Short mmCIF file of the C-alpha atoms (twelve columns), coordinates in Angstrom:
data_MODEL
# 
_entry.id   MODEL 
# 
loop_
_atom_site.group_PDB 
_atom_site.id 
_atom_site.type_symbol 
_atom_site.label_atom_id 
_atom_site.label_alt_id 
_atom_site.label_comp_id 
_atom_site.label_asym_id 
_atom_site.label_seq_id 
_atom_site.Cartn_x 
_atom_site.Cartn_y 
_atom_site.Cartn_z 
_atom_site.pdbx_PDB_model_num 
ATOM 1   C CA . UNK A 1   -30.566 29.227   -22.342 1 
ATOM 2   C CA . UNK A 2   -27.083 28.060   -23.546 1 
ATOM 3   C CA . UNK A 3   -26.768 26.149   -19.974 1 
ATOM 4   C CA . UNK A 4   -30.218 24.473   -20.956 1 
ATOM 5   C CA . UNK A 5   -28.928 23.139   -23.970 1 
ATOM 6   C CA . UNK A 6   -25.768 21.973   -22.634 1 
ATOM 7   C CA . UNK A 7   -28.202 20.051   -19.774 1 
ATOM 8   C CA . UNK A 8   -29.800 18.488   -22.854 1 
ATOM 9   C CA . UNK A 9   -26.935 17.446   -24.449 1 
ATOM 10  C CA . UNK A 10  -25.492 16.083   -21.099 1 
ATOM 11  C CA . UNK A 11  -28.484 14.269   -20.599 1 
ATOM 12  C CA . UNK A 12  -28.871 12.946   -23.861 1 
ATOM 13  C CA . UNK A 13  -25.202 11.684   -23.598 1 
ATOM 14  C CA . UNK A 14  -25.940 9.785    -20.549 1 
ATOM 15  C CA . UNK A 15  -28.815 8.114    -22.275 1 
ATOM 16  C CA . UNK A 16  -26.524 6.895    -25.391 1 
ATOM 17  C CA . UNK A 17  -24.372 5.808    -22.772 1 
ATOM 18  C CA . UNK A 18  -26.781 3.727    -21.232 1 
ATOM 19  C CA . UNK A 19  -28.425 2.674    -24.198 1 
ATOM 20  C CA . UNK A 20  -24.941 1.329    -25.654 1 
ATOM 21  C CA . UNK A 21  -24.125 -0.470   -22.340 1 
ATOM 22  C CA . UNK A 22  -27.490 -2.252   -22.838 1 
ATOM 23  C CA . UNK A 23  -27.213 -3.185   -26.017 1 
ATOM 24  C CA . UNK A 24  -23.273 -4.168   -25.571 1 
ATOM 25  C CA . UNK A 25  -24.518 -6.130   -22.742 1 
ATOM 26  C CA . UNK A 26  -28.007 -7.613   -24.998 1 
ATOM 27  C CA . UNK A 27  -25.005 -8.906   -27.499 1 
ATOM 28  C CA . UNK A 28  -22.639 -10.535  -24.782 1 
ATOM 29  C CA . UNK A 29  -25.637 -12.824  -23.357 1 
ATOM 30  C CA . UNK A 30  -26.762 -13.609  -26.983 1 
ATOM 31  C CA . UNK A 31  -23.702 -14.538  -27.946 1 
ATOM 32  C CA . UNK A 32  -22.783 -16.695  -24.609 1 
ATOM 33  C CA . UNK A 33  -26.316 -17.968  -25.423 1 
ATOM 34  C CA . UNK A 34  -25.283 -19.329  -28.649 1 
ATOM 35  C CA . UNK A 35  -22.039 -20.177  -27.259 1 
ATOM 36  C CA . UNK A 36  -23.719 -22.618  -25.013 1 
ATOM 37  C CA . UNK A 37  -26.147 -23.779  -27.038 1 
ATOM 38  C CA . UNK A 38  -23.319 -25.079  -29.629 1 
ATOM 39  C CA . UNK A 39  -21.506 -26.712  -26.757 1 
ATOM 40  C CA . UNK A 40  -24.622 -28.645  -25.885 1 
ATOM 41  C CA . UNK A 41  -25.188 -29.730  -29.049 1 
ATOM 42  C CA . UNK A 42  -21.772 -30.949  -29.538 1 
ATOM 43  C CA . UNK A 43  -22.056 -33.247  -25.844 1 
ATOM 44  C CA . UNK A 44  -25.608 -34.450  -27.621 1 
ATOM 45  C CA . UNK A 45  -24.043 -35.134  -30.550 1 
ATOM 46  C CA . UNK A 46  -20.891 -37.065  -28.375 1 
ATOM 47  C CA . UNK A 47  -23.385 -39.072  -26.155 1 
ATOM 48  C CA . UNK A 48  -25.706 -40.184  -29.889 1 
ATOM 49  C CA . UNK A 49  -22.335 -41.910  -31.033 1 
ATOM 50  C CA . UNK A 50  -21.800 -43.208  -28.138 1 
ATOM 51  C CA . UNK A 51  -24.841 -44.298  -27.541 1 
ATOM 52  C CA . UNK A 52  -24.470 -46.027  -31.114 1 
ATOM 53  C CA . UNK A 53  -21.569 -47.485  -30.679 1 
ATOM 54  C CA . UNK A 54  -22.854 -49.241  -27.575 1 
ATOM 55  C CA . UNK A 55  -25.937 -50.187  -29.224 1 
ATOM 56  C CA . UNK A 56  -23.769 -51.897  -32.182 1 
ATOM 57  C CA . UNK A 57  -21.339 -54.135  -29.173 1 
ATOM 58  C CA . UNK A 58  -24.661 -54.925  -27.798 1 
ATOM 59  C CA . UNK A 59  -26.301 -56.380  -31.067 1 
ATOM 60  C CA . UNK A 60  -23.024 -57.915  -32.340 1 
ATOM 61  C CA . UNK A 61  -22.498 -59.605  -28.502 1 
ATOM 62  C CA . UNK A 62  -26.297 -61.109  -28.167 1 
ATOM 63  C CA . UNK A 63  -25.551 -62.437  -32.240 1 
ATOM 64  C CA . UNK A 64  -22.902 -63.881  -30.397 1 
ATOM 65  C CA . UNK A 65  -24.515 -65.054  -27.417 1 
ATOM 66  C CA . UNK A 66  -26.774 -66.803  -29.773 1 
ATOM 67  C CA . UNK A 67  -24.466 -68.439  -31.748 1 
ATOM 68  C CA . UNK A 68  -23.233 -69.991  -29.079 1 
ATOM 69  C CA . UNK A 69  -26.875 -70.939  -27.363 1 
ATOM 70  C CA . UNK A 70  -28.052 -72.588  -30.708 1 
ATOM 71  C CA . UNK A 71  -24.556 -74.691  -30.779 1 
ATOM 72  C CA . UNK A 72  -24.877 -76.013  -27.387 1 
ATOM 73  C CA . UNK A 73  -28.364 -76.988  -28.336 1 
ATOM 74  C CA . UNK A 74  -27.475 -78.660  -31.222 1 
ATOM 75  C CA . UNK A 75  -24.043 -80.309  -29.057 1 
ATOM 76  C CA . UNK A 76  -26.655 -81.269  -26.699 1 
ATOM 77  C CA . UNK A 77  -29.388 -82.871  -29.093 1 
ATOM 78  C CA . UNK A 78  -26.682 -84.857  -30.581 1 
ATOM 79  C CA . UNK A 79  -25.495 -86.042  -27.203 1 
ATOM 80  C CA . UNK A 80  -28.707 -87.075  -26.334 1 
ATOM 81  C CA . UNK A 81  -29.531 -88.633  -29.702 1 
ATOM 82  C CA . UNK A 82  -26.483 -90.978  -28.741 1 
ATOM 83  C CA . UNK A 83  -27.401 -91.596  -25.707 1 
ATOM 84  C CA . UNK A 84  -30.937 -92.854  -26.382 1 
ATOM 85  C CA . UNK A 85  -29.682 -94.823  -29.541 1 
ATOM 86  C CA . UNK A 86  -27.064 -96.501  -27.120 1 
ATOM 87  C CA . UNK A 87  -29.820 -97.277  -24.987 1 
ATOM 88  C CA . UNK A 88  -32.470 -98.643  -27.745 1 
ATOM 89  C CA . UNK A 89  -29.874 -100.622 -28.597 1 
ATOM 90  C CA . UNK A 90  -28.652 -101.961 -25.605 1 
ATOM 91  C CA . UNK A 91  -25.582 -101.259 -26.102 1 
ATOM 92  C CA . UNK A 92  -22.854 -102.005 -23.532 1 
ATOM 93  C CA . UNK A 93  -20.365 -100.047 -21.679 1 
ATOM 94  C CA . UNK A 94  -17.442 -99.642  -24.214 1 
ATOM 95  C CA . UNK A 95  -20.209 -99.059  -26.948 1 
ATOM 96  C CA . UNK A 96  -20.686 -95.678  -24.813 1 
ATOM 97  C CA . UNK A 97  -17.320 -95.167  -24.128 1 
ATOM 98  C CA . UNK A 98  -16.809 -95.386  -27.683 1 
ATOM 99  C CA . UNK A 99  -19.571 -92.822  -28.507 1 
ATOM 100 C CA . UNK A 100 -18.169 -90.485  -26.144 1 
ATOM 101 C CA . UNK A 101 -15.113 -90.686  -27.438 1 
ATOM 102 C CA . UNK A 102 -16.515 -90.053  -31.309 1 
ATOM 103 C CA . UNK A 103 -18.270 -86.908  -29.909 1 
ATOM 104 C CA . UNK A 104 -15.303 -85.405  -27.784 1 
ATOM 105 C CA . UNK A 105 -13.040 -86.004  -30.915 1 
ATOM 106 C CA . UNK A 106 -15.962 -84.497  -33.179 1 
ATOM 107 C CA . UNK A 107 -17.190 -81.971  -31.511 1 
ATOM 108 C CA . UNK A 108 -14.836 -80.556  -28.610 1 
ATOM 109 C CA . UNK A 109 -11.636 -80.788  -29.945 1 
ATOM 110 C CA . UNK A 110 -11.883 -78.956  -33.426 1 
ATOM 111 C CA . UNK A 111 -13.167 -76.229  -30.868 1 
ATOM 112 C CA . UNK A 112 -10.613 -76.685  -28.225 1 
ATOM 113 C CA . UNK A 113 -7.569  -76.872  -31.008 1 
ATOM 114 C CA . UNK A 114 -8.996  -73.773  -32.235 1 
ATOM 115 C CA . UNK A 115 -8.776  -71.906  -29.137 1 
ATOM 116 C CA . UNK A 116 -5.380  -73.170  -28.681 1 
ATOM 117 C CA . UNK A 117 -4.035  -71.799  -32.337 1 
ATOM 118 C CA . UNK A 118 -5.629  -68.786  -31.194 1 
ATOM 119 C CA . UNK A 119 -3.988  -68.220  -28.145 1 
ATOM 120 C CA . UNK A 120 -0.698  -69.635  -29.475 1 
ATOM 121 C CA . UNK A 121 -0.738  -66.901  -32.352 1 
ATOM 122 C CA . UNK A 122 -1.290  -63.966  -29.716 1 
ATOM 123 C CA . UNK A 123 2.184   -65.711  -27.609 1 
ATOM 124 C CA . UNK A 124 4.094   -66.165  -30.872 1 
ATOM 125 C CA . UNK A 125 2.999   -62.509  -31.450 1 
ATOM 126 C CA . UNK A 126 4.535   -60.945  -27.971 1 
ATOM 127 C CA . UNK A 127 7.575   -63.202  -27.944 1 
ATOM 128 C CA . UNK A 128 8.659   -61.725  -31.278 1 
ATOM 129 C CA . UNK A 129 7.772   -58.399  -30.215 1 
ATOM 130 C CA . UNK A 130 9.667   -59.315  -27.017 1 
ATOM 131 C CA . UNK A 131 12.886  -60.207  -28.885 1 
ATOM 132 C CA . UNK A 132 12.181  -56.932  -31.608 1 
ATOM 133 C CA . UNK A 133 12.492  -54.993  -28.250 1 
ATOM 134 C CA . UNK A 134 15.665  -56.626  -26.426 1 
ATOM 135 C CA . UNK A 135 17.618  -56.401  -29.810 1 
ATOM 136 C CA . UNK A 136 16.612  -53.217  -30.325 1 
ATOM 137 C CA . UNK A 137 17.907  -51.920  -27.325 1 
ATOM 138 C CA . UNK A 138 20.840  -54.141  -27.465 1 
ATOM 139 C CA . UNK A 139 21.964  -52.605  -30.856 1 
ATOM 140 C CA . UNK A 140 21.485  -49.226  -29.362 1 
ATOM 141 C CA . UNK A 141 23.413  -49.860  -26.401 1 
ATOM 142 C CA . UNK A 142 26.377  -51.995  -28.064 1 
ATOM 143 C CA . UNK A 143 25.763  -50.697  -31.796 1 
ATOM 144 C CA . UNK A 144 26.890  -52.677  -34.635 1 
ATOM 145 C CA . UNK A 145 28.961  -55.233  -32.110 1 
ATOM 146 C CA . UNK A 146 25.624  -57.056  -31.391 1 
# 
Protein backbone atom coordinates (compact mmCIF):
# COMPACT_ATOMS: atom_id res chain seq x y z
CA UNK A 1 0.00 0.00 0.00
CA UNK A 2 2.75 2.52 1.00
CA UNK A 3 4.48 1.67 -2.58
CA UNK A 4 0.95 2.61 -4.12
CA UNK A 5 0.98 5.85 -2.69
CA UNK A 6 4.43 6.65 -3.45
CA UNK A 7 3.35 5.54 -7.38
CA UNK A 8 0.70 8.24 -6.92
CA UNK A 9 2.73 10.76 -5.76
CA UNK A 10 5.39 9.95 -8.48
CA UNK A 11 2.87 10.15 -10.95
CA UNK A 12 1.26 13.11 -9.84
CA UNK A 13 4.76 14.80 -9.82
CA UNK A 14 5.31 14.00 -13.35
CA UNK A 15 2.02 15.57 -14.23
CA UNK A 16 2.93 19.05 -12.36
CA UNK A 17 5.95 18.70 -14.21
CA UNK A 18 4.38 18.57 -17.37
CA UNK A 19 1.72 20.81 -16.64
CA UNK A 20 4.38 23.63 -15.60
CA UNK A 21 6.46 22.99 -18.79
CA UNK A 22 3.20 23.71 -20.69
CA UNK A 23 2.23 26.51 -19.17
CA UNK A 24 6.05 27.95 -19.00
CA UNK A 25 6.04 27.21 -22.58
CA UNK A 26 1.98 28.82 -23.16
CA UNK A 27 3.78 32.15 -21.54
CA UNK A 28 7.05 32.18 -23.76
CA UNK A 29 4.89 32.12 -27.17
CA UNK A 30 2.45 34.73 -25.66
CA UNK A 31 4.91 36.82 -24.78
CA UNK A 32 7.10 36.45 -28.20
CA UNK A 33 3.55 36.97 -29.59
CA UNK A 34 3.26 40.30 -28.12
CA UNK A 35 6.81 40.86 -28.67
CA UNK A 36 6.19 40.72 -32.34
CA UNK A 37 3.18 42.23 -32.53
CA UNK A 38 4.79 45.57 -30.91
CA UNK A 39 7.61 45.36 -33.39
CA UNK A 40 5.12 45.37 -36.22
CA UNK A 41 3.38 48.05 -35.07
CA UNK A 42 6.35 50.13 -34.60
CA UNK A 43 7.58 49.32 -38.70
CA UNK A 44 3.64 50.40 -39.42
CA UNK A 45 3.94 53.19 -37.51
CA UNK A 46 7.73 54.00 -39.36
CA UNK A 47 6.34 53.35 -42.94
CA UNK A 48 2.76 55.96 -41.95
CA UNK A 49 5.45 58.81 -41.42
CA UNK A 50 7.10 58.01 -44.06
CA UNK A 51 4.55 57.62 -46.10
CA UNK A 52 3.53 61.26 -44.85
CA UNK A 53 6.39 62.78 -45.30
CA UNK A 54 6.46 61.71 -48.94
CA UNK A 55 2.99 62.64 -49.42
CA UNK A 56 3.86 66.35 -48.03
CA UNK A 57 7.31 66.64 -50.85
CA UNK A 58 4.81 65.46 -53.28
CA UNK A 59 2.05 68.18 -52.63
CA UNK A 60 4.59 70.96 -51.90
CA UNK A 61 6.61 69.83 -55.44
CA UNK A 62 3.27 69.71 -57.82
CA UNK A 63 2.39 73.48 -55.86
CA UNK A 64 5.57 74.02 -57.29
CA UNK A 65 5.28 72.52 -60.54
CA UNK A 66 2.31 74.71 -60.87
CA UNK A 67 3.69 77.76 -60.04
CA UNK A 68 5.89 77.47 -62.51
CA UNK A 69 3.23 76.09 -65.36
CA UNK A 70 0.87 79.13 -64.66
CA UNK A 71 4.09 81.59 -65.05
CA UNK A 72 5.15 80.27 -68.29
CA UNK A 73 1.59 80.67 -69.37
CA UNK A 74 1.31 83.97 -68.38
CA UNK A 75 5.34 84.65 -69.94
CA UNK A 76 3.88 83.13 -72.92
CA UNK A 77 0.46 85.12 -73.27
CA UNK A 78 2.40 88.21 -72.88
CA UNK A 79 4.84 87.19 -75.57
CA UNK A 80 2.24 86.53 -77.80
CA UNK A 81 0.19 89.61 -76.92
CA UNK A 82 3.41 91.46 -78.29
CA UNK A 83 3.77 89.71 -80.98
CA UNK A 84 0.28 90.12 -82.45
CA UNK A 85 0.23 93.91 -81.38
CA UNK A 86 3.62 94.23 -83.37
CA UNK A 87 1.93 92.69 -86.11
CA UNK A 88 -1.56 94.76 -86.03
CA UNK A 89 0.53 97.41 -86.09
CA UNK A 90 2.85 96.76 -88.63
CA UNK A 91 5.46 97.37 -86.91
CA UNK A 92 8.99 96.96 -88.32
CA UNK A 93 11.97 95.01 -87.44
CA UNK A 94 13.66 97.12 -84.64
CA UNK A 95 10.03 97.74 -83.25
CA UNK A 96 10.37 93.81 -82.44
CA UNK A 97 13.73 93.88 -81.55
CA UNK A 98 12.81 96.47 -79.22
CA UNK A 99 9.90 94.44 -77.70
CA UNK A 100 12.07 91.60 -77.22
CA UNK A 101 14.38 93.38 -75.61
CA UNK A 102 11.56 95.06 -73.04
CA UNK A 103 10.44 91.44 -72.29
CA UNK A 104 13.97 89.76 -71.76
CA UNK A 105 14.84 92.81 -69.47
CA UNK A 106 11.24 92.42 -67.79
CA UNK A 107 10.71 89.21 -67.48
CA UNK A 108 13.99 86.94 -67.71
CA UNK A 109 16.42 88.80 -66.06
CA UNK A 110 14.79 89.67 -62.58
CA UNK A 111 14.56 85.73 -62.73
CA UNK A 112 17.96 85.01 -64.03
CA UNK A 113 19.67 87.74 -61.45
CA UNK A 114 17.82 85.94 -58.90
CA UNK A 115 19.20 82.65 -59.57
CA UNK A 116 22.53 84.15 -59.75
CA UNK A 117 22.31 85.88 -56.01
CA UNK A 118 21.24 82.56 -55.13
CA UNK A 119 23.93 80.62 -56.25
CA UNK A 120 26.46 83.35 -55.40
CA UNK A 121 25.25 83.23 -51.62
CA UNK A 122 25.72 79.28 -51.47
CA UNK A 123 29.77 80.08 -53.05
CA UNK A 124 30.26 83.01 -50.67
CA UNK A 125 28.96 80.48 -48.06
CA UNK A 126 31.71 77.51 -48.80
CA UNK A 127 34.55 79.90 -49.50
CA UNK A 128 34.22 81.28 -45.97
CA UNK A 129 33.76 77.97 -44.61
CA UNK A 130 36.77 77.06 -46.79
CA UNK A 131 39.02 79.75 -45.25
CA UNK A 132 37.24 78.97 -41.39
CA UNK A 133 38.81 75.49 -42.15
CA UNK A 134 42.47 76.32 -43.55
CA UNK A 135 42.94 78.85 -40.60
CA UNK A 136 41.75 76.63 -38.34
CA UNK A 137 44.10 74.10 -39.03
CA UNK A 138 46.78 76.55 -39.62
CA UNK A 139 46.46 77.93 -36.00
CA UNK A 140 46.54 74.42 -34.77
CA UNK A 141 49.49 73.47 -36.59
CA UNK A 142 51.60 76.85 -36.12
CA UNK A 143 49.55 78.16 -32.95
CA UNK A 144 49.51 81.71 -32.13
CA UNK A 145 52.45 82.46 -34.96
CA UNK A 146 49.70 82.43 -37.68
Amino acid sequence: RCRWFSQIGLVAQVREDILGSSIAYLATEAYQEVERAAEERRAQLVVQTAERTRWRREAAESGRRQRELRRRELYDEFFRHDIEDARNRNHDVVARREMMARLLHDVYAPQITKEWHHHEYFIDKARKTAIDVVSGAAKKKYGERF
